PDB file of C-alpha atoms and ligand atoms in Angstrom:
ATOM      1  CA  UNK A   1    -123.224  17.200  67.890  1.00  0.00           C
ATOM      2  CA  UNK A   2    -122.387  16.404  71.265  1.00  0.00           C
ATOM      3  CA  UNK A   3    -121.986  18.466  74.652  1.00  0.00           C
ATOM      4  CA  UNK A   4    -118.943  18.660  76.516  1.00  0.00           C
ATOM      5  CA  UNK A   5    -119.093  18.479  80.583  1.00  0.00           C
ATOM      6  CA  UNK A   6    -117.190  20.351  83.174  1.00  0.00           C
ATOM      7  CA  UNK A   7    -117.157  18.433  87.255  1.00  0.00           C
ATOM      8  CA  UNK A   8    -118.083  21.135  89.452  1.00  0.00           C
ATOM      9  CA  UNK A   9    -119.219  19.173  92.535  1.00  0.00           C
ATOM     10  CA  UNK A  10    -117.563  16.957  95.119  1.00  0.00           C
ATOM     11  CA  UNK A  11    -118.598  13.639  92.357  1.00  0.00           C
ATOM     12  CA  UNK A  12    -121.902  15.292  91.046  1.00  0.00           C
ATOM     13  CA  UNK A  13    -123.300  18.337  89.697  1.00  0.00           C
ATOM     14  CA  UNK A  14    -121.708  19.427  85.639  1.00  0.00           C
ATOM     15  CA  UNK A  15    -121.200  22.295  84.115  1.00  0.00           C
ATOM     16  CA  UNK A  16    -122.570  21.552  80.321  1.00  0.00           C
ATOM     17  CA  UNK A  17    -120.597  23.615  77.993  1.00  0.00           C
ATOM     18  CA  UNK A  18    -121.550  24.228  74.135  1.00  0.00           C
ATOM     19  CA  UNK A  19    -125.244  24.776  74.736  1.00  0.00           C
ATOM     20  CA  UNK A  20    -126.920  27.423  72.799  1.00  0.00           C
ATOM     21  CA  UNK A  21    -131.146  28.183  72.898  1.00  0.00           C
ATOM     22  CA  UNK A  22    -130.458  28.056  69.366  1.00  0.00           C
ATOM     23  CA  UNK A  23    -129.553  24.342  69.735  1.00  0.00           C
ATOM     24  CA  UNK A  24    -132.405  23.630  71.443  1.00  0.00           C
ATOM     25  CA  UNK A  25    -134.185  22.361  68.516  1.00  0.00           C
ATOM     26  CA  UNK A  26    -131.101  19.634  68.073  1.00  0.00           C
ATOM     27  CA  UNK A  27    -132.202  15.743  69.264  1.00  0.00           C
ATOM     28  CA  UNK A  28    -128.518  14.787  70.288  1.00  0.00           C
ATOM     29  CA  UNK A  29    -128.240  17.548  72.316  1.00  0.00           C
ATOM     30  CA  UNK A  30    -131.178  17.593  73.778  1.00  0.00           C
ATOM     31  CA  UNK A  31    -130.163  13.522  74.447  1.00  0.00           C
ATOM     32  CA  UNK A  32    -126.703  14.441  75.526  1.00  0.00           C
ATOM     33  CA  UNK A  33    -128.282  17.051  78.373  1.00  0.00           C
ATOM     34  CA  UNK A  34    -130.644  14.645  79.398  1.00  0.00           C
ATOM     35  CA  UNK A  35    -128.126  11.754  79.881  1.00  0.00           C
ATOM     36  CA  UNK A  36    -125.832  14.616  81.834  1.00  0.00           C
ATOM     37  CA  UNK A  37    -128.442  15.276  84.111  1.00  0.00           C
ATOM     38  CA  UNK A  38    -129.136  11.534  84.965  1.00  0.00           C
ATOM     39  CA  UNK A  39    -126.051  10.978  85.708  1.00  0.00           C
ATOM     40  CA  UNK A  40    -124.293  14.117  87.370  1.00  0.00           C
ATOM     41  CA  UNK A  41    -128.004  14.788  88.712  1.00  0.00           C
ATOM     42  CA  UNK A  42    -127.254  18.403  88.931  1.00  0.00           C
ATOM     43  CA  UNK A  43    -126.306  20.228  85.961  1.00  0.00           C
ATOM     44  CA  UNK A  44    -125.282  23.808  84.958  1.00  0.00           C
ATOM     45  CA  UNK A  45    -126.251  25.514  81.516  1.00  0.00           C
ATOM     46  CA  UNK A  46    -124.279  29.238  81.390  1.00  0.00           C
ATOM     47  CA  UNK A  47    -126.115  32.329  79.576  1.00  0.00           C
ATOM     48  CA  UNK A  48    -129.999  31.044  79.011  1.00  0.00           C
ATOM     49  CA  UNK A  49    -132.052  33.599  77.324  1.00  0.00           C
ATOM     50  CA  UNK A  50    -133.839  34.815  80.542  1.00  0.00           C
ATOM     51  CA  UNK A  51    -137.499  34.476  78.953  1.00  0.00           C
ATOM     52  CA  UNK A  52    -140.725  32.846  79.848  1.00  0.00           C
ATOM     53  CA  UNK A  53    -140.521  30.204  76.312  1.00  0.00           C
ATOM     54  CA  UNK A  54    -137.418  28.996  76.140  1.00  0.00           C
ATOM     55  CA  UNK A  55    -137.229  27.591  79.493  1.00  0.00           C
ATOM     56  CA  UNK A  56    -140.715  25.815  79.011  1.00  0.00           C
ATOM     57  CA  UNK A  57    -139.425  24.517  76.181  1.00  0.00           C
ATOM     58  CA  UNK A  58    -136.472  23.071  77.540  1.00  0.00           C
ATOM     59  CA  UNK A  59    -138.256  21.839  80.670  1.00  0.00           C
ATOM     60  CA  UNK A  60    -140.487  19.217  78.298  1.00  0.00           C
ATOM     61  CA  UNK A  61    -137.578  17.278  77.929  1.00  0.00           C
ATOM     62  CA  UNK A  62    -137.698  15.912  81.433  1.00  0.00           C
ATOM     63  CA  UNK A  63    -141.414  15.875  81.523  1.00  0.00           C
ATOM     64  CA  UNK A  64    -144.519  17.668  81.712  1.00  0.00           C
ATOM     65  CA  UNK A  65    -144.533  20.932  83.903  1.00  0.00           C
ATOM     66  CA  UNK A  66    -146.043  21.092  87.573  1.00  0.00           C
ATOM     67  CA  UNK A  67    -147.813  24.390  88.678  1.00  0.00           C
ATOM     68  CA  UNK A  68    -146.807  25.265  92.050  1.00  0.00           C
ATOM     69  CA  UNK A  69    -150.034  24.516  94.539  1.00  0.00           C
ATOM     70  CA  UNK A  70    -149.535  27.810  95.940  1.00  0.00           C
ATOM     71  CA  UNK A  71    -151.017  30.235  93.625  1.00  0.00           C
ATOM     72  CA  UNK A  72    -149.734  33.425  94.542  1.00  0.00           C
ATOM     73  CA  UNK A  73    -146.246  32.510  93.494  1.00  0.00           C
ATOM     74  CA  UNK A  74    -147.597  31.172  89.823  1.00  0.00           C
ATOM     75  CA  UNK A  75    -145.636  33.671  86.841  1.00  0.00           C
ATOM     76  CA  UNK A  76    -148.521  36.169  85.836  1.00  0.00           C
ATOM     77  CA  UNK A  77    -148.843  35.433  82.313  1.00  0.00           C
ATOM     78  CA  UNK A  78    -147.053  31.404  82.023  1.00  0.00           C
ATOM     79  CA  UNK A  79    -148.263  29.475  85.397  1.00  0.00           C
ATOM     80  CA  UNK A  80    -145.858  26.595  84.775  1.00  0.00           C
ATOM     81  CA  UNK A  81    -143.391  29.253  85.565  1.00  0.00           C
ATOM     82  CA  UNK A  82    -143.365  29.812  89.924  1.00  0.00           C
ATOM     83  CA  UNK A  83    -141.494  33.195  90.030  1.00  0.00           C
ATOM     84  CA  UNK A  84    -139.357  33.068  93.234  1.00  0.00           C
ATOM     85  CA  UNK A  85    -138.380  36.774  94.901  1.00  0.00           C
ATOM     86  CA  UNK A  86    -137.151  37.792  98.301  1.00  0.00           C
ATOM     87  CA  UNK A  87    -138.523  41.051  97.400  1.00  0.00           C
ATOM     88  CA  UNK A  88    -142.379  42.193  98.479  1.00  0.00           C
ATOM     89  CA  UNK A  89    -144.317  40.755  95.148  1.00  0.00           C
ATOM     90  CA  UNK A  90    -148.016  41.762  94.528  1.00  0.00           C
ATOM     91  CA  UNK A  91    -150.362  39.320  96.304  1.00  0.00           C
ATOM     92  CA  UNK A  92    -147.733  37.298  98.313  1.00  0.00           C
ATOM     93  CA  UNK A  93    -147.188  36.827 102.176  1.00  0.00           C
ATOM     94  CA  UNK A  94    -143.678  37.792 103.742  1.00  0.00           C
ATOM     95  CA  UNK A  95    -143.126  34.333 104.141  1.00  0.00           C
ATOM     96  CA  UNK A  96    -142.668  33.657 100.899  1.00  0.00           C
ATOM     97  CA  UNK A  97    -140.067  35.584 100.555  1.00  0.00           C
ATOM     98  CA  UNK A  98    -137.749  32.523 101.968  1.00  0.00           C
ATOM     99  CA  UNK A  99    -139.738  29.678  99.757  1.00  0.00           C
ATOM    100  CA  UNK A 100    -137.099  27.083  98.909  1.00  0.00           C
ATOM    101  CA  UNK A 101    -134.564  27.777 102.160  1.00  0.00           C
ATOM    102  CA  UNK A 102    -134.131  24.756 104.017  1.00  0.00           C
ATOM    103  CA  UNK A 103    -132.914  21.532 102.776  1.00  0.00           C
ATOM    104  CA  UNK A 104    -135.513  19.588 100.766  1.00  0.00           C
ATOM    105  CA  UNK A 105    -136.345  17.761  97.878  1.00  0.00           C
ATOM    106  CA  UNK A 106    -138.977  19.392  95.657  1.00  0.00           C
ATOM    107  CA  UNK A 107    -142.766  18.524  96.152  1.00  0.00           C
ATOM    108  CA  UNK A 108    -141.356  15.108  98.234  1.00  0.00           C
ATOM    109  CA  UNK A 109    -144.813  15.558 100.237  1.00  0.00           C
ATOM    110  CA  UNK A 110    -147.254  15.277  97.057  1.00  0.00           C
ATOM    111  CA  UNK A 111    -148.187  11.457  96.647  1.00  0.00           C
ATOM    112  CA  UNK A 112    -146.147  12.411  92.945  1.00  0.00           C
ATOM    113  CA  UNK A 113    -143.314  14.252  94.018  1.00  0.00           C
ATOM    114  CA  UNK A 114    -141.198  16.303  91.276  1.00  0.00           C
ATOM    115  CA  UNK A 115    -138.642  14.469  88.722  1.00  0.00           C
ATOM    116  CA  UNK A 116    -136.628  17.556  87.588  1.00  0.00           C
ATOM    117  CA  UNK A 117    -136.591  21.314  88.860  1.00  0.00           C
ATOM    118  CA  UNK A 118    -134.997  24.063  86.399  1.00  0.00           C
ATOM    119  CA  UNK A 119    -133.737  27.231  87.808  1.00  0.00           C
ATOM    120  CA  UNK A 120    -133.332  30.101  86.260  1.00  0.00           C
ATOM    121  CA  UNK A 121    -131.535  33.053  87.475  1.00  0.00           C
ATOM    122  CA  UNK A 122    -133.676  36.165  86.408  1.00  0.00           C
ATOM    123  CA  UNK A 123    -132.185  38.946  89.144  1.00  0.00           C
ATOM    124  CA  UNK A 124    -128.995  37.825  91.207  1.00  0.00           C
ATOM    125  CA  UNK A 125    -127.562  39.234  93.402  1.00  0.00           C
ATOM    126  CA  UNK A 126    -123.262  39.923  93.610  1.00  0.00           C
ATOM    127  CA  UNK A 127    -123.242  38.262  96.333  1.00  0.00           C
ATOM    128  CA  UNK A 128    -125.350  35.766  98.540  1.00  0.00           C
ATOM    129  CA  UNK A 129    -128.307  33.805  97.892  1.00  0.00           C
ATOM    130  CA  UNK A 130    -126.215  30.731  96.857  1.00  0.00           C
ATOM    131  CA  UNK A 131    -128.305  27.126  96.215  1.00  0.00           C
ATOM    132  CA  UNK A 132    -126.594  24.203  97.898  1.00  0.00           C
ATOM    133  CA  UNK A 133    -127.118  20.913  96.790  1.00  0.00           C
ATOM    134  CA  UNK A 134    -126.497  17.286  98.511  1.00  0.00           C
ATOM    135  CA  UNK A 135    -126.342  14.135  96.557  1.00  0.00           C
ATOM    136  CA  UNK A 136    -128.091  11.620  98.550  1.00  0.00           C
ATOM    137  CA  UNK A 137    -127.426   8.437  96.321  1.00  0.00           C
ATOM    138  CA  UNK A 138    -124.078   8.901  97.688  1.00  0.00           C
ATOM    139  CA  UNK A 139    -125.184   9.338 100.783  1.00  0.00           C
ATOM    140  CA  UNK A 140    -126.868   5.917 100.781  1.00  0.00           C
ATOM    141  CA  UNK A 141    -123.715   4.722  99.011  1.00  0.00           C
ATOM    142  CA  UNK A 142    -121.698   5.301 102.081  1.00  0.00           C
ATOM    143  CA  UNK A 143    -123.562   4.453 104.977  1.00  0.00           C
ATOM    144  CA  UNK A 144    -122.803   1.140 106.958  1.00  0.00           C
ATOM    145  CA  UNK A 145    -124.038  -2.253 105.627  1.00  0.00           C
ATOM    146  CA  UNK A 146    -125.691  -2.484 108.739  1.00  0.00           C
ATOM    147  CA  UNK A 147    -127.474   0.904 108.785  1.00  0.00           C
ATOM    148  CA  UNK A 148    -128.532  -0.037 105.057  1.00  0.00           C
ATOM    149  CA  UNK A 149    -130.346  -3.057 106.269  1.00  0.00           C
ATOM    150  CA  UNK A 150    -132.231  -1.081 109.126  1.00  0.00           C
ATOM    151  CA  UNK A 151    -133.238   1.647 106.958  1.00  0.00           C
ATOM    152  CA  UNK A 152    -134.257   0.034 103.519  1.00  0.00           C
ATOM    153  CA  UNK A 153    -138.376  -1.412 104.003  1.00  0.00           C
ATOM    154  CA  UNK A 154    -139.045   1.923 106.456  1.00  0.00           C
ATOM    155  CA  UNK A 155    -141.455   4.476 105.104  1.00  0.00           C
ATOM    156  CA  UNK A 156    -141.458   7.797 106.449  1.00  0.00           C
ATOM    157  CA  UNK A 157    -144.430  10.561 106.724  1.00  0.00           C
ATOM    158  CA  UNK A 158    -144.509  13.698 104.741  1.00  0.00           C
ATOM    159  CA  UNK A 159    -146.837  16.721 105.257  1.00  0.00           C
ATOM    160  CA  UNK A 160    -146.059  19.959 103.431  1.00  0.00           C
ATOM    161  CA  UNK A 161    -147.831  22.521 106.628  1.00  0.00           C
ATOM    162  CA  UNK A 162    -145.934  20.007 109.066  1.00  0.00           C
ATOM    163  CA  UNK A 163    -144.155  21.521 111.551  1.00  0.00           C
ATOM    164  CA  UNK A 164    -143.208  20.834 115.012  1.00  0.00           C
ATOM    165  CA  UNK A 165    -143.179  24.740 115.850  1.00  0.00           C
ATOM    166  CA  UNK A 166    -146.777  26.309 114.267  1.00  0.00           C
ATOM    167  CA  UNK A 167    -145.636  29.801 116.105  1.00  0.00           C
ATOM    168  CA  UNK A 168    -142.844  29.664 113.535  1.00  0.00           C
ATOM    169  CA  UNK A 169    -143.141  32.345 111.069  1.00  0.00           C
ATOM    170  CA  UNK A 170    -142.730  30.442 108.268  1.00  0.00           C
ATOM    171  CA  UNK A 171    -145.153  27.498 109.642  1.00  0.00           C
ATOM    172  CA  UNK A 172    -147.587  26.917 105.983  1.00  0.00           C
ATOM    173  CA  UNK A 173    -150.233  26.687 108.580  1.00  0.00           C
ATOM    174  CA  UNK A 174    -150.377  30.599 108.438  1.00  0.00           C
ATOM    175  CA  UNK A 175    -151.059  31.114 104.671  1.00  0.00           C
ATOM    176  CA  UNK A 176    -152.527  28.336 103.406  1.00  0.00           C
ATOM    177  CA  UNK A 177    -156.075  28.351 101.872  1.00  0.00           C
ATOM    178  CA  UNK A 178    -158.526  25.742 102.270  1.00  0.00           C
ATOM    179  CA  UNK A 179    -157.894  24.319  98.872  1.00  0.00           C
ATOM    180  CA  UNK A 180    -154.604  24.274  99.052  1.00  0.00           C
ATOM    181  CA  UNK A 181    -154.432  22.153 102.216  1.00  0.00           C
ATOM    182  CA  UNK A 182    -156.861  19.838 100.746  1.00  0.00           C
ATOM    183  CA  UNK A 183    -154.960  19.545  97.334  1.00  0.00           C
ATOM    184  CA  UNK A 184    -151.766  18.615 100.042  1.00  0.00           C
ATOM    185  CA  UNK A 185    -152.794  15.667 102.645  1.00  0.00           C
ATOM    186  CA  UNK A 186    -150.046  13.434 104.641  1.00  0.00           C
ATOM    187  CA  UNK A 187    -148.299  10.614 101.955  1.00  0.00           C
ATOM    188  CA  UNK A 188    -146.023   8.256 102.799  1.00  0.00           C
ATOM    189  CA  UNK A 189    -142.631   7.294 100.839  1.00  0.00           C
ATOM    190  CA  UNK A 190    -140.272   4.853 100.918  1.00  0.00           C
ATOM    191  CA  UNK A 191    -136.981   6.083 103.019  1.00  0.00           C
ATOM    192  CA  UNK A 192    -134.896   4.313 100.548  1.00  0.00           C
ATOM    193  CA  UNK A 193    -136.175   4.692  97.139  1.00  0.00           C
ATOM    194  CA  UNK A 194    -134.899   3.075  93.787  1.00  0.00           C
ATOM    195  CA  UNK A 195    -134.013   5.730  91.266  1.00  0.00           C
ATOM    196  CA  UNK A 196    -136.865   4.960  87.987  1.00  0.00           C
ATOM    197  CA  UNK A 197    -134.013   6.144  85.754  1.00  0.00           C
ATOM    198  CA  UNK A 198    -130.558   5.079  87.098  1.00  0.00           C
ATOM    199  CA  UNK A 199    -131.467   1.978  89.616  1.00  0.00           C
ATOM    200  CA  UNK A 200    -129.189   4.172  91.906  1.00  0.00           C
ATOM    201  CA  UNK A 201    -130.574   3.770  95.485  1.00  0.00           C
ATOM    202  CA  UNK A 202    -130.822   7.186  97.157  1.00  0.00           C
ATOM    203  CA  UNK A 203    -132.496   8.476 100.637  1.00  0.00           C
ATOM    204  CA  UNK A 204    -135.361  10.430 100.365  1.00  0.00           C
ATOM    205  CA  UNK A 205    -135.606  12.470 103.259  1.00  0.00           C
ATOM    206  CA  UNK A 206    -134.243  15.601 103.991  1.00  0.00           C
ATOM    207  CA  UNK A 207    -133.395  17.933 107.115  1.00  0.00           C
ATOM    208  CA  UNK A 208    -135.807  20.408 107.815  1.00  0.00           C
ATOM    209  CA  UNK A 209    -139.638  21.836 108.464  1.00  0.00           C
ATOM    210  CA  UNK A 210    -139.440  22.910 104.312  1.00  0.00           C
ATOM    211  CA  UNK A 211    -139.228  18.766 103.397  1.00  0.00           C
ATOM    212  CA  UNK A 212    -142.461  18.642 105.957  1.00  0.00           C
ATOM    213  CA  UNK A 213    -140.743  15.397 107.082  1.00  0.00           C
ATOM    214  CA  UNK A 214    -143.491  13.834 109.955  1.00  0.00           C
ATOM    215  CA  UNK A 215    -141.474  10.448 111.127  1.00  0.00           C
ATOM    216  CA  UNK A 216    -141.102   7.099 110.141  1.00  0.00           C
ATOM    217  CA  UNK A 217    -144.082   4.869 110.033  1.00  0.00           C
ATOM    218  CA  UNK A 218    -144.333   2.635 112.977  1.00  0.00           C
ATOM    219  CA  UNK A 219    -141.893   4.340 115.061  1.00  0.00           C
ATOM    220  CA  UNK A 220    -142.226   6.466 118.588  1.00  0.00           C
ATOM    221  CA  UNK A 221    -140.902   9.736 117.932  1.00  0.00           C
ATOM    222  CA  UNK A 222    -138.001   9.584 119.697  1.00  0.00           C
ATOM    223  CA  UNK A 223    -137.034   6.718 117.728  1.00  0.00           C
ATOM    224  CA  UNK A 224    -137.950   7.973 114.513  1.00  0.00           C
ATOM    225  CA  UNK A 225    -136.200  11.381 115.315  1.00  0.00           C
ATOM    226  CA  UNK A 226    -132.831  10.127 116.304  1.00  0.00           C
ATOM    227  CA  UNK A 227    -132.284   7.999 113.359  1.00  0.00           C
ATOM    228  CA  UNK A 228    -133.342  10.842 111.124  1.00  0.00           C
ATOM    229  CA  UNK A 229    -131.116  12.967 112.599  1.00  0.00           C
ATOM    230  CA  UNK A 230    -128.369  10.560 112.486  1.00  0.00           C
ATOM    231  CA  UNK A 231    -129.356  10.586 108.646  1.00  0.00           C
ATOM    232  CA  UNK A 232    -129.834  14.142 107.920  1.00  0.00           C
ATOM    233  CA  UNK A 233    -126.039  14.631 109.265  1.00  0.00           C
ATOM    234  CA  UNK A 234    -124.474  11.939 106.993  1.00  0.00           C
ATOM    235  CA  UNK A 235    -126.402  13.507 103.928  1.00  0.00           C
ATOM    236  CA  UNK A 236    -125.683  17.058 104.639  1.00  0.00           C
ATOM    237  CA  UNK A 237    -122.014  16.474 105.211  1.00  0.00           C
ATOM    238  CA  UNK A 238    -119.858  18.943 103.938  1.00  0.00           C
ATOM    239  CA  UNK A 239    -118.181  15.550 101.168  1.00  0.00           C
ATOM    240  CA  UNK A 240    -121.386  15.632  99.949  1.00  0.00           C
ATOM    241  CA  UNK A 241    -122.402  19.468  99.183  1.00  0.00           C
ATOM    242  CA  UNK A 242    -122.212  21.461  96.199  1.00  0.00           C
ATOM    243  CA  UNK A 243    -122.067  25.397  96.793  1.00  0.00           C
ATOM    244  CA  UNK A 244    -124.002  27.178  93.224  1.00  0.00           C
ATOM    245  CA  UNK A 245    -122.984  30.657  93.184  1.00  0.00           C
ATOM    246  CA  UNK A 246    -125.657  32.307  90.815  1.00  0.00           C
ATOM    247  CA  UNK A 247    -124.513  33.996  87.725  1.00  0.00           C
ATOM    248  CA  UNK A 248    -127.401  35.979  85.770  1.00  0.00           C
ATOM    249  CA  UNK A 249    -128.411  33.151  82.888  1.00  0.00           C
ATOM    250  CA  UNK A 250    -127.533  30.660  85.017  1.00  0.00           C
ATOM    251  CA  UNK A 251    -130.128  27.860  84.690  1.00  0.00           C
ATOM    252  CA  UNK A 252    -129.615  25.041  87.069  1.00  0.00           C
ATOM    253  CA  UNK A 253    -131.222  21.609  86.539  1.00  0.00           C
ATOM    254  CA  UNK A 254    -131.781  19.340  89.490  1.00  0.00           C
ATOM    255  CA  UNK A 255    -133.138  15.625  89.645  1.00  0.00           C
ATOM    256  CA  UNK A 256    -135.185  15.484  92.781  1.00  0.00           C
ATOM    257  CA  UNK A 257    -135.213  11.737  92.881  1.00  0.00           C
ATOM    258  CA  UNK A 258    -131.285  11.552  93.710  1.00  0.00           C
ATOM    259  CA  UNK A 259    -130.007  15.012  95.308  1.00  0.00           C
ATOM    260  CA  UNK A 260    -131.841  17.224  98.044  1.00  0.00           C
ATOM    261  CA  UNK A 261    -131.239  21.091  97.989  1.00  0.00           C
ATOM    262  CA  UNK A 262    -131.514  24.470  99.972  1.00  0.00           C
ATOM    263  CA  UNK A 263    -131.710  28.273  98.983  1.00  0.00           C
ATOM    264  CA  UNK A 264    -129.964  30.427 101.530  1.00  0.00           C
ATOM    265  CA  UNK A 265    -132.292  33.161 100.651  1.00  0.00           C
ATOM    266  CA  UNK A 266    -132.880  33.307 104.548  1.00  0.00           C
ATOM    267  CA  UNK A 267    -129.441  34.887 104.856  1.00  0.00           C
ATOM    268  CA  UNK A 268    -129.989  37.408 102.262  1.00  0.00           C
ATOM    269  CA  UNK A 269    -130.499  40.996 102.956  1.00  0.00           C
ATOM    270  CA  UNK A 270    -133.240  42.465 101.215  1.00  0.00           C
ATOM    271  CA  UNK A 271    -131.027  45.239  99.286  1.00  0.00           C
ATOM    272  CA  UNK A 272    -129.443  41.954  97.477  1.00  0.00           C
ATOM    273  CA  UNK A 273    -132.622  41.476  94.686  1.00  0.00           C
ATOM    274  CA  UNK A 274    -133.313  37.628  93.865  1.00  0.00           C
ATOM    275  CA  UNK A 275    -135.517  36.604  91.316  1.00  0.00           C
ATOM    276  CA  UNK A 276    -135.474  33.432  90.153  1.00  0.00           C
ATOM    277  CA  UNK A 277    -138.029  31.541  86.959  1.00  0.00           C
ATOM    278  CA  UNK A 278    -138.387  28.075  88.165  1.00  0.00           C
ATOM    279  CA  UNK A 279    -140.628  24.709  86.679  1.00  0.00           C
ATOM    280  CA  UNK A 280    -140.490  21.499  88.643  1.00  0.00           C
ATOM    281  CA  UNK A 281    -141.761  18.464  86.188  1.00  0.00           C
ATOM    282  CA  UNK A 282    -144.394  16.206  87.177  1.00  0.00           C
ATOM    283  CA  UNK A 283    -142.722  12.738  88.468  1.00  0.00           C
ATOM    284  CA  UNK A 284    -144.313   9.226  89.022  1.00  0.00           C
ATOM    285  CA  UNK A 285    -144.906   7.913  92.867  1.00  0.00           C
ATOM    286  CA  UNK A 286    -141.168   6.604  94.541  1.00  0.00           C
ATOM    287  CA  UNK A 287    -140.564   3.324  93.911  1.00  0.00           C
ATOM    288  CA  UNK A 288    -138.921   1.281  97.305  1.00  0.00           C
ATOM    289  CA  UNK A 289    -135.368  -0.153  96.993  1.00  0.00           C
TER     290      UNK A 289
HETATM  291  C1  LIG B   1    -136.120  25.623  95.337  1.00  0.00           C
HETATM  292  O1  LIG B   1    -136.133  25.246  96.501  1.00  0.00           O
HETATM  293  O2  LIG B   1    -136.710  24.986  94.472  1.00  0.00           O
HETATM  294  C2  LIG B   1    -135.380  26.866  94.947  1.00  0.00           C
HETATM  295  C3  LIG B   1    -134.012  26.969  95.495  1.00  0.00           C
HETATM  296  C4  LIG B   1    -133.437  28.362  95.385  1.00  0.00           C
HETATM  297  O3  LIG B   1    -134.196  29.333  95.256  1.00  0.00           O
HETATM  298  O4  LIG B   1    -132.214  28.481  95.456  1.00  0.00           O
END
C-alpha cells in the first residue's frame, strides 16, 4: 500500500492523503511518507489522533527525538514533546508565548541542528496563527551563477541569545539560565550546505533575531549584512512561500535541512487559543556544498 500526494505549495510542501494512525504500523507507508517528505520537504498529514504516543511514534521514523534546551516549554509528562501556547502556561515567561515567530530553521545554532520538525495542531484557532514556510533549495536554485560562486565556501555565525537589540523583549538574553546558555555556545555552518539525503544544495540562513544569525566568518559587518540581506529577500520571496492554515489534526512535517519557516503567532490576539505538540529530530552537523 502506497500513499497518494496532493501539491499544495508553490513546487514544495504535499498534502499526503490515505494515512491512517492505524497504518502506522505499515513499512511501505511509513517508506512512502518518508520519501514524500524528502522530496516535497514539507508535508501535510490531515486528522492525527491529537495524543502524546502516536506522534512519538511517528517522529522515529526520521530519527531520534530532540528535547527542547529550554525546559519550561518540555510537555509535562513526554519531554520529547515541546508544547507550544500563546496562552500564559505554568512556569513560562511571556516571551514564550511568540517561540517559533520569525523566519528560521529549527535548532540551526546547535553544532547538530534538527533534521525533521513535526507539528501538531492541538488547539487552533479559526483564524490566524498560520506557519509559513520557504524552500531554500530553490532559493539556491535560482540565484545567479555568479552569486553561487561568491556564496558557496562562506561560513556564517550562529548564536541562539544573539541579537543586535538586547532591550528587545524577546532578546533570549532575558530568560535564559546559566545552563542553558552553556548547553548553546556560537557554531559555525556552512552558508551553502549539501542536503545528507537529497544532494540538493540549499542556503542555510534565515532572516531574523529567532535564526540567531551573527555574520559571515571573515567579513566586516557591513559586508556580511548586506549580502545577507540581499539573501534573506531572494529566499523569503513571495515564489517561494507556502501559507499553512492550521486545521485541528493537522500535523505538519518539515525538513530543516532544505526549507526555513515562521509562526505568525506574533500577530495573534490572545482570545485566538494556539496550542501546538511539536518534536524536532536530532540531525548530524551540515555538510558544505
Ligand atoms: C516552530 O518554529 O518550530 C513552530 C512554528 C509554529 O508554531 O508555527
Amino acid at each position: 500500500m502506497t500513499v497518494t500526494v496532493n501539491i499544495l505549495g508553490p513546487g514544495f510542501v504535499g498534502e499526503v492523503m490515505g494515512v491512517t494512525s492505524r497504518l502506522l504500523d505499515d513499512s511501505d507507508i511509513l517508506s512512502s511518507i518518508h520519501a514524500a517528505y524528502l522530496s516535497h520537504k514539507v508535508i501535510v498529514i490531515r486528522d492525527f489522533p491529537i495524543a502524546a504516543d502516536p506522534l512519538v511514534r511517528i517522529s522515529e521514523l526520521f530519527g531520534p527525538a530532540d528535547p527542547h534546551h529550554v525546559a519550561a516549554v518540555r510537555h509535562p509528562d513526554q519531554p520529547k514533546i515541546t508544547i507550544l501556547s500563546n496562552q500564559d502556561e505554568p512556569g513560562r515567561k511571556p516571551e514564550m508565548k511568540k517561540f517559533g515567530a520569525g523566519w528560521h530553521s529549527d535548532y540551526s545554532y546547535m553544532r547538530r541542528p534538527s533534521n525533521a520538525t513535526l507539528l501538531l495542531g492541538a488547539e487552533v484557532p479559526g483564524e490566524g496563527g498560520d506557519t509559513l514556510f520557504a524552500d531554500t533549495a530553490r532559493a539556491f536554485d535560482t540565484l545567479s551563477d555568479e552569486m553561487k560562486r561568491k556564496i558557496i565556501g562562506l561560513k556564517v555565525r550562529h548564536e541562539y541569545r544573539f541579537t543586535k537589540d538586547r532591550t528587545h523583549p524577546g532578546a533570549r538574553w532575558n530568560f535564559l539560565s546559566e545552563a542553558e546558555q552553556a548547553a548553546t555556545p556560537e557554531v559555525v555552518h556552512p552558508l551553502v550546505i549539501r542536503h545528507p539525503e537529497t544532494g540538493a544544495h540549499c542556503l542555510f540562513i534565515a532572516p531574523s533575531s529567532v535564526s540567531g544569525v551573527k555574520g559571515i566568518v571573515g567579513m566586516d559587518d557591513a559586508e556580511s549584512d548586506a549580502l545577507l540581506a540581499g539573501l534573506f529577500a531572494h529566499m523569503t520571496s513571495e515564489r517561494l512561500v507556502y501559507r499553512h492554515k492550521w486545521r485541528p489534526g493537522d500535523l505538519v512535517i518539515w525538513d530543516n535541512r532544505s526549507t526555513i519557516h515562521s509562526a505568525t503567532t506574533d500577530q495573534l490576539p490572545s482570545h485566538q487559543v494556539r496550542r501546538m505538540y511539536r518534536i524536532t529530530t536530532n540531525g548530524s552537523e551540515p555538510l558544505a556544498a
